[in-house]
Coordinates of C-alpha atoms and ligand atoms in Angstrom, one line a residue:
X1 CA -28.0 -28.0 18.3
X2 CA -25.7 -25.1 17.9
X3 CA -26.8 -21.5 18.5
X4 CA -26.5 -19.0 15.7
X5 CA -28.1 -15.9 14.4
X6 CA -29.9 -16.4 11.1
X7 CA -28.8 -13.4 9.1
X8 CA -29.9 -14.4 5.7
X9 CA -32.8 -16.5 4.5
X10 CA -30.1 -19.1 3.6
X11 CA -28.7 -19.3 7.1
X12 CA -28.0 -22.9 8.2
X13 CA -26.9 -24.5 11.4
X14 CA -23.2 -24.1 11.9
X15 CA -22.7 -27.8 12.4
X16 CA -24.8 -28.6 9.3
X17 CA -22.5 -26.4 7.2
X18 CA -19.3 -27.9 8.7
X19 CA -20.0 -31.6 9.1
X20 CA -23.6 -32.4 8.8
X21 CA -23.3 -34.0 12.2
X22 CA -24.3 -31.9 15.2
X23 CA -23.2 -34.5 17.8
X24 CA -19.5 -34.2 16.9
X25 CA -19.3 -30.4 17.4
X26 CA -19.0 -28.2 20.5
X27 CA -21.6 -25.5 20.8
X28 CA -20.8 -22.5 18.7
X29 CA -21.9 -19.1 19.7
X30 CA -21.0 -17.1 16.6
X31 CA -22.9 -16.0 13.6
X32 CA -23.0 -18.1 10.4
X33 CA -24.2 -16.7 7.1
X34 CA -24.4 -18.5 3.8
X35 CA -24.0 -17.0 0.4
X36 CA -22.7 -13.8 1.9
X37 CA -21.8 -10.9 -0.5
X38 CA -18.2 -10.1 0.0
X39 CA -18.8 -6.6 -1.5
X40 CA -20.2 -5.8 2.0
X41 CA -16.9 -6.7 3.6
X42 CA -14.2 -5.2 1.4
X43 CA -13.3 -1.5 1.1
X44 CA -13.4 -1.7 -2.7
X45 CA -17.1 -2.7 -2.3
X46 CA -16.8 -5.4 -5.0
X47 CA -16.6 -9.2 -4.9
X48 CA -18.8 -12.3 -5.2
X49 CA -20.4 -14.4 -2.5
X50 CA -18.7 -16.4 0.2
X51 CA -20.3 -19.9 0.4
X52 CA -20.0 -19.6 4.2
X53 CA -19.2 -16.6 6.4
X54 CA -18.6 -17.0 10.1
X55 CA -18.3 -14.2 12.7
X56 CA -16.9 -15.9 15.9
X57 CA -18.2 -14.8 19.3
X58 CA -14.7 -14.8 20.7
X59 CA -11.4 -16.6 20.6
X60 CA -12.7 -19.8 22.3
X61 CA -15.6 -19.9 19.9
X62 CA -13.1 -19.6 17.0
X63 CA -11.1 -22.4 18.4
X64 CA -14.2 -24.6 18.7
X65 CA -15.1 -23.8 15.1
X66 CA -11.7 -24.7 13.8
X67 CA -11.6 -28.0 15.8
X68 CA -14.8 -29.0 14.0
X69 CA -13.8 -27.9 10.5
X70 CA -10.5 -29.6 9.8
X71 CA -11.4 -30.3 6.2
X72 CA -12.9 -26.9 5.5
X73 CA -11.0 -24.4 3.4
X74 CA -10.9 -21.2 5.6
X75 CA -10.0 -17.6 4.7
X76 CA -9.6 -15.2 7.7
X77 CA -10.2 -11.6 7.1
X78 CA -10.1 -8.3 9.0
X79 CA -11.7 -5.2 7.6
X80 CA -11.1 -6.2 3.9
X81 CA -9.1 -3.1 3.3
X82 CA -6.4 -4.8 1.3
X83 CA -8.5 -7.4 -0.4
X84 CA -9.9 -8.0 -3.9
X85 CA -12.5 -10.8 -3.9
X86 CA -13.2 -11.9 -7.5
X87 CA -16.7 -11.8 -8.8
X88 CA -17.2 -15.6 -8.7
X89 CA -16.8 -15.4 -4.9
X90 CA -15.2 -17.8 -2.4
X91 CA -15.7 -21.5 -1.8
X92 CA -15.3 -22.7 1.7
X93 CA -15.6 -20.4 4.7
X94 CA -14.6 -16.8 5.4
X95 CA -14.0 -16.1 9.0
X96 CA -14.3 -12.4 9.9
X97 CA -12.5 -11.2 13.0
X98 CA -13.2 -7.5 13.0
X99 CA -14.7 -6.3 16.3
X100 CA -14.8 -9.9 17.6
X101 CA -11.3 -10.7 18.8
X102 CA -11.4 -7.2 20.2
X103 CA -9.5 -7.4 23.5
X104 CA -7.3 -4.3 24.0
X105 CA -5.3 -4.1 27.3
X106 CA -2.3 -2.4 28.8
X107 CA -0.4 -5.4 30.2
X108 CA 2.4 -3.6 31.9
X109 CA 3.8 -0.1 32.2
X110 CA 7.0 1.2 33.7
X111 CA 9.2 4.2 33.4
X112 CA 10.6 3.1 30.1
X113 CA 7.4 2.3 28.4
X114 CA 4.6 -0.3 28.2
X115 CA 3.2 -3.5 26.7
X116 CA -0.2 -3.5 25.0
X117 CA -2.1 -6.6 24.0
X118 CA -4.4 -6.1 21.0
X119 CA -6.7 -8.8 19.7
X120 CA -6.6 -9.5 15.9
X121 CA -10.0 -7.9 15.4
X122 CA -9.2 -4.5 17.0
X123 CA -9.1 -1.7 14.5
X124 CA -5.6 -0.2 14.1
X125 CA -6.9 3.3 14.7
X126 CA -8.2 2.2 18.1
X127 CA -4.7 0.9 19.1
X128 CA -3.1 4.2 18.0
X129 CA -5.6 6.1 20.3
X130 CA -5.2 3.7 23.2
X131 CA -1.4 3.9 23.1
X132 CA -1.5 7.7 23.0
X133 CA -4.0 7.8 25.9
X134 CA -1.5 5.8 28.0
X135 CA 1.5 8.1 27.1
X136 CA 3.1 5.4 24.9
X137 CA 4.8 6.5 21.7
X138 CA 5.3 4.8 18.3
X139 CA 1.9 3.5 17.4
X140 CA 0.6 6.8 15.9
X141 CA 1.1 5.6 12.3
X142 CA -1.6 2.9 12.9
X143 CA -4.2 5.7 13.1
X144 CA -4.5 6.0 9.4
X145 CA -4.5 2.3 8.5
X146 CA -8.1 1.3 8.0
X147 CA -7.6 -2.3 8.9
X148 CA -7.4 -4.6 11.9
X149 CA -4.4 -5.7 14.0
X150 CA -4.6 -9.1 12.4
X151 CA -4.4 -7.6 8.9
X152 CA -1.6 -5.3 10.0
X153 CA 0.4 -8.3 11.3
X154 CA -0.3 -10.3 8.2
X155 CA 0.7 -7.4 5.9
X156 CA 3.4 -5.7 8.1
X157 CA 1.3 -2.6 7.4
X158 CA 3.1 0.6 7.7
X159 CA 3.4 4.2 6.6
X160 CA 5.5 7.4 7.1
X161 CA 8.6 5.4 8.0
X162 CA 7.0 3.1 10.6
X163 CA 5.7 -0.5 10.3
X164 CA 3.8 -2.9 12.4
X165 CA 6.5 -5.5 13.2
X166 CA 8.9 -2.8 14.5
X167 CA 6.7 -2.6 17.6
X168 CA 5.7 -6.3 17.9
X169 CA 7.2 -8.1 20.9
X170 CA 5.4 -11.4 20.3
X171 CA 2.2 -12.7 18.6
X172 CA -0.7 -14.9 19.6
X173 CA -1.5 -17.5 17.0
X174 CA -4.5 -19.8 16.4
X175 CA -3.9 -22.8 14.1
X176 CA -6.3 -24.8 11.9
X177 CA -6.7 -27.3 14.8
X178 CA -7.9 -24.5 17.0
X179 CA -4.8 -24.5 19.2
X180 CA -3.8 -21.1 20.6
X181 CA -0.1 -20.4 21.3
X182 CA 2.6 -17.7 21.1
X183 CA 5.3 -17.1 18.5
X184 CA 8.3 -14.8 18.5
X185 CA 9.2 -12.3 15.8
X186 CA 12.4 -14.3 15.2
X187 CA 10.3 -17.1 13.8
X188 CA 9.3 -15.0 10.8
X189 CA 11.0 -13.4 7.8
X190 CA 9.7 -9.9 7.9
X191 CA 10.0 -7.5 5.0
X192 CA 8.3 -4.6 3.4
X193 CA 4.6 -5.6 3.4
X194 CA 5.6 -9.2 3.8
X195 CA 5.6 -11.6 6.7
X196 CA 6.5 -15.3 6.3
X197 CA 6.9 -18.0 8.8
X198 CA 10.3 -19.6 8.4
X199 CA 9.0 -23.1 8.8
X200 CA 6.2 -24.9 7.0
X201 CA 3.4 -25.7 9.4
X202 CA -0.3 -26.3 9.5
X203 CA -2.2 -23.2 8.4
X204 CA -2.4 -20.6 11.2
X205 CA -3.6 -17.1 11.8
X206 CA -2.9 -14.2 14.1
X207 CA -5.2 -14.0 17.1
X208 CA -3.5 -11.0 18.6
X209 CA -0.3 -9.0 19.0
X210 CA 1.8 -7.9 22.0
X211 CA 3.1 -4.4 21.2
X212 CA 6.1 -3.0 23.1
X213 CA 6.2 0.8 23.1
X214 CA 8.5 3.4 24.7
X215 CA 7.2 6.1 27.0
X216 CA 5.9 9.1 25.2
X217 CA 3.7 12.2 25.6
X218 CA 0.0 12.0 25.1
X219 CA -0.3 15.5 23.6
X220 CA 2.6 14.9 21.2
X221 CA 1.1 11.6 20.1
X222 CA -2.3 13.2 19.4
X223 CA -0.7 16.0 17.4
X224 CA 1.2 13.4 15.4
X225 CA -2.0 11.4 14.7
X226 CA -3.8 14.5 13.6
X227 CA -0.9 15.5 11.3
X228 CA -0.8 12.0 9.7
X229 CA -4.5 12.0 9.1
X230 CA -4.4 15.4 7.5
X231 CA -1.6 14.2 5.2
X232 CA -3.8 11.3 4.1
X233 CA -6.9 13.4 3.4
X234 CA -4.7 15.7 1.3
X235 CA -3.1 12.9 -0.7
X236 CA -5.5 10.0 -1.0
X237 CA -8.9 9.6 -2.7
X238 CA -10.7 8.7 0.5
X239 CA -14.2 9.7 -0.8
X240 CA -14.2 6.7 -3.3
X241 CA -14.0 3.0 -2.4
X242 CA -10.4 1.8 -2.7
X243 CA -7.9 -0.5 -1.1
X244 CA -5.0 1.8 -0.4
X245 CA -1.8 1.3 -2.4
X246 CA -2.3 -1.3 -5.0
X247 CA 1.4 -2.0 -5.7
X248 CA 4.4 -2.2 -3.5
X249 CA 7.0 0.5 -4.0
X250 CA 9.9 -0.9 -6.0
X251 CA 13.3 -0.5 -4.3
X252 CA 14.5 3.2 -4.4
X253 CA 11.3 4.3 -6.2
X254 CA 7.6 4.9 -5.9
X255 CA 4.9 2.9 -7.7
X256 CA 2.8 6.1 -7.9
X257 CA 5.7 8.0 -9.7
X258 CA 6.1 5.2 -12.3
X259 CA 2.4 4.9 -13.0
X260 CA 2.1 8.7 -13.3
X261 CA 5.1 8.8 -15.6
X262 CA 3.3 6.4 -17.9
X263 CA 0.4 8.9 -18.1
X264 CA -2.0 6.4 -16.5
X265 CA -3.8 8.7 -14.0
X266 CA -7.5 8.8 -14.7
X267 CA -7.3 5.7 -16.9
X268 CA -10.4 3.5 -16.6
X269 CA -11.6 0.0 -17.3
X270 CA -15.4 -0.3 -16.7
X271 CA -16.1 1.3 -13.3
X272 CA -12.5 1.1 -12.1
X273 CA -10.2 4.1 -12.4
X274 CA -6.6 5.0 -11.5
X275 CA -7.2 7.8 -9.1
X276 CA -6.3 11.2 -10.5
X277 CA -5.3 12.2 -6.9
X278 CA -2.9 9.3 -6.2
X279 CA -1.7 7.1 -9.0
X280 CA -1.1 4.0 -6.8
X281 CA -4.8 3.9 -5.8
X282 CA -7.5 2.3 -8.0
X283 CA -10.9 3.6 -7.1
X284 CA -14.4 2.2 -7.7
X285 CA -16.3 5.0 -9.4
X286 CA -19.6 3.4 -8.4
X287 CA -20.3 0.4 -10.7
X288 CA -17.0 -1.4 -10.8
X289 CA -16.8 -5.1 -10.5
X290 CA -13.7 -7.1 -9.4
X291 CA -12.9 -8.1 -13.0
X292 CA -12.6 -4.4 -13.9
X293 CA -10.2 -3.8 -11.1
X294 CA -8.1 -6.9 -11.8
X295 CA -7.9 -5.9 -15.5
X296 CA -6.8 -2.4 -14.6
X297 CA -4.1 -3.9 -12.2
X298 CA -2.8 -6.0 -15.1
X299 CA -2.9 -3.1 -17.6
X300 CA -0.8 -1.0 -15.2
X301 CA 1.7 -3.7 -14.7
X302 CA 2.0 -4.3 -18.4
X303 CA 2.4 -0.6 -19.3
X304 CA 4.9 0.2 -16.5
X305 CA 6.9 -2.9 -17.4
X306 CA 6.9 -1.9 -21.1
X307 CA 7.8 1.8 -20.6
X308 CA 10.1 1.6 -17.6
X309 CA 11.3 -2.0 -17.3
X310 CA 10.0 -2.2 -13.7
X311 CA 7.8 -5.0 -12.6
X312 CA 5.3 -3.7 -10.2
X313 CA 4.3 -6.3 -7.5
X314 CA 0.8 -6.2 -6.1
X315 CA 0.4 -5.2 -2.5
X316 CA -3.4 -6.0 -2.5
X317 CA -4.4 -9.7 -2.1
X318 CA -6.6 -11.1 -4.8
X319 CA -8.7 -14.1 -3.9
X320 CA -11.7 -16.2 -5.1
X321 CA -13.0 -17.5 -8.4
X322 CA -13.3 -15.4 -11.5
X323 CA -16.5 -17.0 -12.7
X324 CA -19.8 -16.8 -10.9
X325 CA -21.4 -20.1 -9.8
X326 CA -25.1 -20.6 -10.1
Ligands
FAD1 C1 -7.6 4.2 2.3 C2 -6.6 3.2 2.6 C3 -5.4 3.5 3.1 C4 -4.4 2.5 3.4 N1 -3.2 2.9 3.8 C5 -2.3 1.9 4.1 C6 -1.0 2.3 4.6 O1 -0.7 3.5 4.8 N2 -0.1 1.3 4.9 C7 -0.4 0.0 4.7 O2 0.4 -0.9 5.0 N3 -1.6 -0.4 4.3 C8 -2.6 0.6 4.0 N4 -3.8 0.2 3.5 C9 -4.1 -1.2 3.2 C10 -4.7 -2.0 4.4 O3 -5.4 -1.1 5.3 C11 -3.7 -2.7 5.2 O4 -3.0 -3.7 4.5 C12 -4.3 -3.4 6.5 O5 -3.3 -3.9 7.3 C13 -5.2 -4.6 6.1 O6 -5.9 -4.9 7.3 P1 -7.4 -5.6 7.2 O7 -7.8 -6.0 8.5 O8 -8.3 -4.8 6.4 O9 -7.0 -7.0 6.4 P2 -7.8 -7.7 5.2 O10 -7.8 -6.8 4.0 O11 -9.1 -8.2 5.7 O12 -6.8 -8.9 4.9 C14 -5.6 -8.6 4.3 C15 -4.7 -9.9 4.3 O13 -4.4 -10.2 5.7 C16 -4.9 -11.5 6.0 N5 -5.4 -11.4 7.4 C17 -6.3 -10.6 7.9 N6 -6.4 -10.9 9.2 C18 -5.6 -11.9 9.5 C19 -5.3 -12.6 10.7 N7 -5.9 -12.4 11.9 N8 -4.4 -13.6 10.6 C20 -3.7 -13.9 9.5 N9 -4.0 -13.2 8.3 C21 -4.9 -12.3 8.3 C22 -6.0 -11.8 5.0 O14 -6.2 -13.2 4.9 C23 -5.5 -11.1 3.8 O15 -4.6 -12.0 3.1 C24 -4.8 1.2 3.2 C25 -6.0 0.8 2.7 C26 -7.0 1.8 2.5 C27 -8.3 1.4 2.0

């Protein structure tokens, strides 16, 4: 029998969920929930239920889970800060890595700089503080990104002129068969908020990143972090649930400028509103559902296309079924 915490009245044995056959599975030490509301795990605070939701105990446990769930459709998430889960929820299994793959280590340090290993579940802000503490420069921008290292690697998250893959030396991968291995940045096509493996392979995810940073000054890094956080508080609607920038900036322009030029600030559909503070943010005013947010995204795209000719491309990832299942 596998071990698990029963978090909901609907909790089942991990093996029962995966295969219905306990004998074929290694012992799992993580936490399995069924019918888990994704609104609890996304920064927009909306979204239907995940059929199954697994929080692995650690990387070995995740590997064991994957080895036993070859046929399962799996969706890996970090802090859900770039994610819209539709109201009908997600079939298959969500695997949540935040605070579980949370190893954060200084691997080497010399006069020119250092190398940090950060597990996929470590919060980006923690990496920024860790690097500053060790007099390493260049990770300060991560302080204001409210996601995990895994999410930052998947999205090539960035701000204020910096981005994640500029500091990546190599990445640790786990694939659908549970194998853990290393990939080099040269194996990916890396662009603005986009990271694609150049070859087609079995589905895989980031288990961690090795970040190479030059030598810096702790005090200067702390000042930079504070300055970046103040800029965010001044310009972003951080007091309302949101998912950061909804659209990528088109080449040579800003999505926010285009949306504002179409007089869409403050525009609402249901409980979703284009933030009056930052036009590229859609906020949940309290009672939004995912359909409201998705409809507002579509409305913005249509209006901006009609009035400016520019096609805005979503930065947020939209997943799940539109309709609720009984
Ligand atoms: C207030 C606010 C401000 C923001 N500011 C910025 C900003 O300045 N710059 C910026 O780039 N983003 C910003 N974002 C968006 C978001 O924080 C980033 O995209 C972040 O990198 C997402 O990380 P996450 O852990 O929350 O990922 P999630 O939202 O959980 O997932 C995002 C995507 O990454 C995938 N993913 C997650 N973990 C893994 C993994 N281990 N392996 C493979 N795929 C994975 C998911 O499947 C999903 O497709 C902001 C969001 C908010 C709410």
